[in-house]
Coordinates of C-alpha atoms (C1' of nucleotides) in Angstrom, one line a residue:
Chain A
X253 CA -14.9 2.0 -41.7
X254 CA -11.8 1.0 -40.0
X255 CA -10.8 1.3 -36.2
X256 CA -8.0 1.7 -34.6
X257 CA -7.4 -0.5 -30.8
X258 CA -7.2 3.4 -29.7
X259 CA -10.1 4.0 -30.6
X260 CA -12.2 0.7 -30.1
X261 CA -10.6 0.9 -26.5
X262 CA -12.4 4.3 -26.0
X263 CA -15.7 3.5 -27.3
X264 CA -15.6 0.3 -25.7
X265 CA -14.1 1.1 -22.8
X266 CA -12.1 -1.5 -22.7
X267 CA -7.9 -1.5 -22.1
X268 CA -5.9 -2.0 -25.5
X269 CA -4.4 -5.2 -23.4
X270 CA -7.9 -5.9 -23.2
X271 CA -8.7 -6.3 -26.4
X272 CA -5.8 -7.9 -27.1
X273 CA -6.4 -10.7 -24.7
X274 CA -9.7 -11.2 -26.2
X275 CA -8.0 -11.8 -29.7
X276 CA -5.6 -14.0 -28.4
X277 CA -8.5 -16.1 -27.0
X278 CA -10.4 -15.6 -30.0
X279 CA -13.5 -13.9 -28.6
X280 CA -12.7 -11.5 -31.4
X281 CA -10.4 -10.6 -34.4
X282 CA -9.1 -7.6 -36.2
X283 CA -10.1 -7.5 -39.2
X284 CA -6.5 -6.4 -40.9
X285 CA -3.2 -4.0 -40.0
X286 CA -1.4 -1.2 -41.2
X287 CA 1.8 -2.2 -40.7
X288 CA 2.0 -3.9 -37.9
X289 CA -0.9 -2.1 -35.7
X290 CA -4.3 -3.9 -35.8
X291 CA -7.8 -2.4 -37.5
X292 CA -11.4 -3.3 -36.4
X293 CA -14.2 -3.0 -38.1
X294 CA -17.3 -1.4 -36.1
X295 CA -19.2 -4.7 -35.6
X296 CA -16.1 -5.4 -33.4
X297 CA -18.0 -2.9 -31.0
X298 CA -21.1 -5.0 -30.9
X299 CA -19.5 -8.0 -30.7
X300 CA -17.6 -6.1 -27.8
X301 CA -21.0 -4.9 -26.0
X302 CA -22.0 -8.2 -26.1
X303 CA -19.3 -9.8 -24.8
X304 CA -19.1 -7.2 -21.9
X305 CA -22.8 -8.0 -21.3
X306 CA -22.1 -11.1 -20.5
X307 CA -19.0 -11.0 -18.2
X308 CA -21.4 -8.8 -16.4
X309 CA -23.9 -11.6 -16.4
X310 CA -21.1 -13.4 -15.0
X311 CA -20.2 -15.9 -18.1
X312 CA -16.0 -16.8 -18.1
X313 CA -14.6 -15.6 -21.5
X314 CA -14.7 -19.8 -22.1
X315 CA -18.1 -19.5 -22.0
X316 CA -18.4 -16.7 -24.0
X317 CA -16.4 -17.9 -26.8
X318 CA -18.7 -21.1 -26.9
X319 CA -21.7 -18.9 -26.8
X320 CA -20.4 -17.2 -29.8
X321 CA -20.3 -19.8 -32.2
X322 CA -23.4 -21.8 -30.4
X323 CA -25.9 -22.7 -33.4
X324 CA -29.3 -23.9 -32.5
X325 CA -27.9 -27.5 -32.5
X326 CA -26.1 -27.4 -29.6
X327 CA -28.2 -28.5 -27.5
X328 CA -26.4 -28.7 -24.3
X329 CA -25.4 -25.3 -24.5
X330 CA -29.0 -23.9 -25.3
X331 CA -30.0 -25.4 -22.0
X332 CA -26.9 -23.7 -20.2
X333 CA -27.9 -20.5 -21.7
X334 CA -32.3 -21.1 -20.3
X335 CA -30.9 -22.4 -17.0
X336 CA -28.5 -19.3 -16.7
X337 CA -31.5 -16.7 -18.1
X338 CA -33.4 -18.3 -14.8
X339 CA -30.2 -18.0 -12.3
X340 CA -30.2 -14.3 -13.5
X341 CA -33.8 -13.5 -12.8
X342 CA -32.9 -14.4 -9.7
X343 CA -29.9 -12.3 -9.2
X344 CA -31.6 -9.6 -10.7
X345 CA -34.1 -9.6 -7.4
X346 CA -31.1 -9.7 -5.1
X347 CA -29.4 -6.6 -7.1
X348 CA -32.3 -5.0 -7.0
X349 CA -33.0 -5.0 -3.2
X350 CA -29.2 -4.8 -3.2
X351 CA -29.8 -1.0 -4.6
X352 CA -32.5 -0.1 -2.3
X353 CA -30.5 -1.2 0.5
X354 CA -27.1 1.0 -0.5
X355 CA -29.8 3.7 -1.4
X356 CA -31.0 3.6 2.4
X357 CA -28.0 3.0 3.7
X358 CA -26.5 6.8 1.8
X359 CA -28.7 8.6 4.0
X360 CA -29.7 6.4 7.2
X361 CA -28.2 7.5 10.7
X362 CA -28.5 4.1 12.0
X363 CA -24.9 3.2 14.0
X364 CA -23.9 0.7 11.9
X365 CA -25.7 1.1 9.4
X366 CA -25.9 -2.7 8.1
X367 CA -27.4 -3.3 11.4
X368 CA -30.4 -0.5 10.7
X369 CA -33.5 -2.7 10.7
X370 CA -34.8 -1.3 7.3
X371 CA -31.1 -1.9 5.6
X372 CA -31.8 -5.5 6.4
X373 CA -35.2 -5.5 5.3
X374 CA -34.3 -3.7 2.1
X375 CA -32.0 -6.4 1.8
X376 CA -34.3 -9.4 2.5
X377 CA -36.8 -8.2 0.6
X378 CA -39.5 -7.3 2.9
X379 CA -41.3 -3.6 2.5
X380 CA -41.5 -2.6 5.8
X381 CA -43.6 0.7 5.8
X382 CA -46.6 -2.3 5.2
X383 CA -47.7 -4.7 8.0
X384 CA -48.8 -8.4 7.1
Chain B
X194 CA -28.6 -21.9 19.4
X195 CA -24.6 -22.1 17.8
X196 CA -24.1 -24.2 14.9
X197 CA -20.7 -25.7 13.4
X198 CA -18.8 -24.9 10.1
X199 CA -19.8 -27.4 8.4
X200 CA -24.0 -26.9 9.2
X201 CA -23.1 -22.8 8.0
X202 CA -21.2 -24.1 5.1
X203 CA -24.3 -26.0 4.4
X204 CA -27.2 -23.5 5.1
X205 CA -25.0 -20.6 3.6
X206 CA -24.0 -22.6 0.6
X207 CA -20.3 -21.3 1.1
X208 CA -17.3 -23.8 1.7
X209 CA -16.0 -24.2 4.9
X210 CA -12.9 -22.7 3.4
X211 CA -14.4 -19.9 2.7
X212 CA -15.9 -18.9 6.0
X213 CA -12.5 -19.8 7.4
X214 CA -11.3 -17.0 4.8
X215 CA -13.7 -14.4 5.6
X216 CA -12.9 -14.8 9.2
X217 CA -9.1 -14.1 8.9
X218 CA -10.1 -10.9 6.9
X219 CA -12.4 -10.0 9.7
X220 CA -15.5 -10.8 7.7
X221 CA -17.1 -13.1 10.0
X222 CA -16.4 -13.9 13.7
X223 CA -16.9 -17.4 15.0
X224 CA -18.7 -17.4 18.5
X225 CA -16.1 -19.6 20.2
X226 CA -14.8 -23.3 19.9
X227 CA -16.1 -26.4 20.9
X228 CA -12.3 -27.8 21.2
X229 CA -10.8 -26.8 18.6
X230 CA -13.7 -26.6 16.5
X231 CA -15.7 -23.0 15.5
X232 CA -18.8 -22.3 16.7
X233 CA -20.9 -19.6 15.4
X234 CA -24.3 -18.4 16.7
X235 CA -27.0 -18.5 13.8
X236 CA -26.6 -14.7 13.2
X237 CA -23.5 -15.3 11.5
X238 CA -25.8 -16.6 8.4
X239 CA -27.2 -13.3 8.5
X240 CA -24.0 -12.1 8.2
X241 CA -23.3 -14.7 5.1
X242 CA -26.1 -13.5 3.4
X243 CA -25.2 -9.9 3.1
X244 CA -21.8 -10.5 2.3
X245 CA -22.9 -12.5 -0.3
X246 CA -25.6 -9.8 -1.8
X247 CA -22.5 -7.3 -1.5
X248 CA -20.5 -9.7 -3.6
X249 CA -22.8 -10.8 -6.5
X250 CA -23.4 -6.5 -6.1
X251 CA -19.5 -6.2 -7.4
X252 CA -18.1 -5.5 -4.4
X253 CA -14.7 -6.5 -3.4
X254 CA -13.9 -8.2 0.4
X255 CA -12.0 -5.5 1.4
X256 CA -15.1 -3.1 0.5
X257 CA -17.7 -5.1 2.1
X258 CA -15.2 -5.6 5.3
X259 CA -15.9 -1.5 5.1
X260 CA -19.2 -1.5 4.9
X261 CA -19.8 -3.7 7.7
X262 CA -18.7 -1.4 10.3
X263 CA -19.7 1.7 8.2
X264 CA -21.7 4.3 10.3
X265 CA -23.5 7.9 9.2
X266 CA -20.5 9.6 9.8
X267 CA -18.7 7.6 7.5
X268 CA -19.4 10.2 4.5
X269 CA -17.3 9.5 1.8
X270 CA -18.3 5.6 2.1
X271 CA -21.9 7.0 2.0
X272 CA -20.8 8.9 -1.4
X273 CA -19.6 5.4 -2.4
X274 CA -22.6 3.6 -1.4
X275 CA -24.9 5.8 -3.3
X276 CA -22.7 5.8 -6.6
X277 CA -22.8 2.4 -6.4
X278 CA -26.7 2.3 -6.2
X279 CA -27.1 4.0 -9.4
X280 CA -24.8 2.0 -11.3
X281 CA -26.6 -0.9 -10.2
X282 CA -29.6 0.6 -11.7
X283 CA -28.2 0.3 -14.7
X284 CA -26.6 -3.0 -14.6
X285 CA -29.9 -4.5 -13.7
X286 CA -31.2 -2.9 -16.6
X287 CA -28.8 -4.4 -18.3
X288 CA -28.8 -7.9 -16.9
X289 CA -32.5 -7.9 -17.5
X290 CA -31.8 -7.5 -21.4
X291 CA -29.4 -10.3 -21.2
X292 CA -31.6 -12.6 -19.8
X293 CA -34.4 -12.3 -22.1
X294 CA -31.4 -12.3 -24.8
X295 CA -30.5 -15.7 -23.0
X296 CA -34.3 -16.5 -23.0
X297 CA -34.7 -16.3 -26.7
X298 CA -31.5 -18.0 -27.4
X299 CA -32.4 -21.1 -25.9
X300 CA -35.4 -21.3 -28.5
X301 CA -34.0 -19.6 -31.7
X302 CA -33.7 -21.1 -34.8
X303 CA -30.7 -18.7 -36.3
X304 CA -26.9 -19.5 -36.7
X305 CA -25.0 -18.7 -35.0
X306 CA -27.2 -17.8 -32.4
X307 CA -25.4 -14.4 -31.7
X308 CA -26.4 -13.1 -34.4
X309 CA -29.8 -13.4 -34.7
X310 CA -32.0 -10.0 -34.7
X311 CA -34.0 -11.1 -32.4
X312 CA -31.2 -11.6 -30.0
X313 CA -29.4 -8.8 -30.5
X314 CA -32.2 -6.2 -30.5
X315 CA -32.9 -7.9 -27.0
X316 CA -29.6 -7.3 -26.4
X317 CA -29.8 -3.8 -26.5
X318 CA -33.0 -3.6 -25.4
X319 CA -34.9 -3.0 -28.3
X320 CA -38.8 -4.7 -28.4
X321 CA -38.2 -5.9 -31.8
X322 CA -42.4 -6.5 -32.0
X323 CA -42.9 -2.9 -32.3
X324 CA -42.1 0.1 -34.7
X325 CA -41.5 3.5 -33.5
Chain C
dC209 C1' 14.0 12.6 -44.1
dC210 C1' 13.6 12.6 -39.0
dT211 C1' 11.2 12.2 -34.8
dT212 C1' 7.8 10.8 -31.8
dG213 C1' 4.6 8.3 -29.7
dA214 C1' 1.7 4.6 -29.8
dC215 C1' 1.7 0.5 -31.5
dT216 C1' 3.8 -4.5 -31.5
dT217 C1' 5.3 -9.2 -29.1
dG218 C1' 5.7 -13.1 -25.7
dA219 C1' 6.3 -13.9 -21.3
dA220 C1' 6.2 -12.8 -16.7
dC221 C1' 3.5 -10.5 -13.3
dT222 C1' -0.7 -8.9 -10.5
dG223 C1' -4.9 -8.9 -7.9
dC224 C1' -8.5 -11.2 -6.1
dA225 C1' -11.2 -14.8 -4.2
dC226 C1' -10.7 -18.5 -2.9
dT227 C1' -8.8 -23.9 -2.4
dT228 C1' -5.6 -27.5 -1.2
dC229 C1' -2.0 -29.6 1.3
dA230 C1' 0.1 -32.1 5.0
dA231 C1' 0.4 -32.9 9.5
dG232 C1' -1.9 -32.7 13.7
dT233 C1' -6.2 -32.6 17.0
dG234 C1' -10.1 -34.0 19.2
dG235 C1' -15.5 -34.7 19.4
dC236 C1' -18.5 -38.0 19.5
dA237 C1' -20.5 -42.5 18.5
dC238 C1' -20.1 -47.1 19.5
Chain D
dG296 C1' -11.8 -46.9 25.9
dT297 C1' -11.1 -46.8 20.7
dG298 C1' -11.5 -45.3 16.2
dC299 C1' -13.1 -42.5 12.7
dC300 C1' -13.8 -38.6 10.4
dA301 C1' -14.1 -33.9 10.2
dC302 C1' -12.1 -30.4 12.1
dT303 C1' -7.6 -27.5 12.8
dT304 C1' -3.4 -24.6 11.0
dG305 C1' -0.3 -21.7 7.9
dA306 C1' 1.5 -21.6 3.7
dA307 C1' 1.5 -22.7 -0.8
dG308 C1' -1.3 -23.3 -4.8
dT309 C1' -5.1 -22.4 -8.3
dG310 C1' -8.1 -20.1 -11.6
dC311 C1' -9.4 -16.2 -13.9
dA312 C1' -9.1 -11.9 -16.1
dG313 C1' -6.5 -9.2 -17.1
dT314 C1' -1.7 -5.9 -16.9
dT315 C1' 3.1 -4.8 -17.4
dC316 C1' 7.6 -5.1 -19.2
dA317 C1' 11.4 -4.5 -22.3
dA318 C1' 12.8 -4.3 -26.6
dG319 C1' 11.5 -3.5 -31.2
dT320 C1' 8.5 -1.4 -35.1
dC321 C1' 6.5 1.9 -37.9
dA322 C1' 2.7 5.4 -39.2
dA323 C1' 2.2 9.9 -39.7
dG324 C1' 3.2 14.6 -39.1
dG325 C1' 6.5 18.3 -39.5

DNA sequence: CCTTGACTTGAACTGCACTTCAAGTGGCAC
DNA sequence: GTGCCACTTGAAGTGCAGTTCAAGTCAAGG
């Protein structure tokens, strides 16, 4: 089943120019045309997911494209990938207290509210309702 | 107790450029000079700190210069805030997956790495170890 | 066949978060 | 007092991930 860039844009949500800068720095390919106009096949949208997932995580597209072709020799590479897994644990807390923060901060009536005492311990971490 | 730019560069883990950045966009305020020289009282690494939760969060220096002097009456910011929270929700959801995609990568045996079922059912959160 | 609209291209541009540069200043240690 | 080094400034530059532009092409529908 073939894909058009209209349609791999929508379901990837991704910008045509998008994809197309991704092809020009080979993250991914079409896999033929009609005529001129480029067609995907659906792993393209996995491949996409999973290249989204990472800029989220945030990889550079350099990265990415390495990661793409990594095998398990690449030793160097597998070490960026366990070093980064344990950076993102960590980030993961902060976003997470992040969340609870915003989430207090929607319905707080402190003036400001970044300066309400349970925004900033949302933010640090600390559960305030309990008392060491 | 005021510290210099280069001891808040150092305890915030941001280049002094940087802090001299935030201040022109009214990020940050320095407490006075010692000459020429900022000063900044230790709150400002409060200060840091948030900013630099709100930016791993995905939130843009202008936004987070919002935000800072955001108060309850400030109701479509509130809107903002909340929206954000839940899509945070689901990027940490989806972070998570990555990093135990990462996880397995740095261990996995299968070429290209990417393409092993393992990592791609972790990927899309999938607990390969079980059957529905 | 004709028309239309969405594709194509390469190169220039944009937005954002910084960083660097070059020339000057001045705190502080000796 | 002297000298060194890290600060200062404003403006230009950098890196990155795209986007837009202008001119051309062509698939597909009527």
């Amino acid at each position: 089943m073939l894909l058009d860039i209209a349609e791999v844009a929508r379901r990837s949500g991704l910008a045509p120019s998008a994809l197309r800068f991704y092809e020009r720095r080979g993250l991914i390919e079409s896999s033929g045309r009609n005529g001129l106009r480029r067609t995907y096949d659906a792993g393209t949208l996995g491949r996409l997911a999973l290249i989204s997932c990472a800029r989220l995580a945030g990889f550079s597209l350099a990265q990415i494209g390495r990661f793409l072709v990594a095998t398990p020799s690449d030793t160097v590479l597998r070490a960026r990938m366990a070093e980064r897994a344990e950076e993102l644990d960590q980030e993961i807390s902060r976003l997470t207290r992040m969340r609870d923060s915003l989430r207090h901060a929607a319905i707080c009536t402190h003036t400001p509210l970044v300066e309400c005492p349970e925004f900033k311990a949302r933010i640090e971490g600390i559960d305030p309702s309990r008392t060491p």
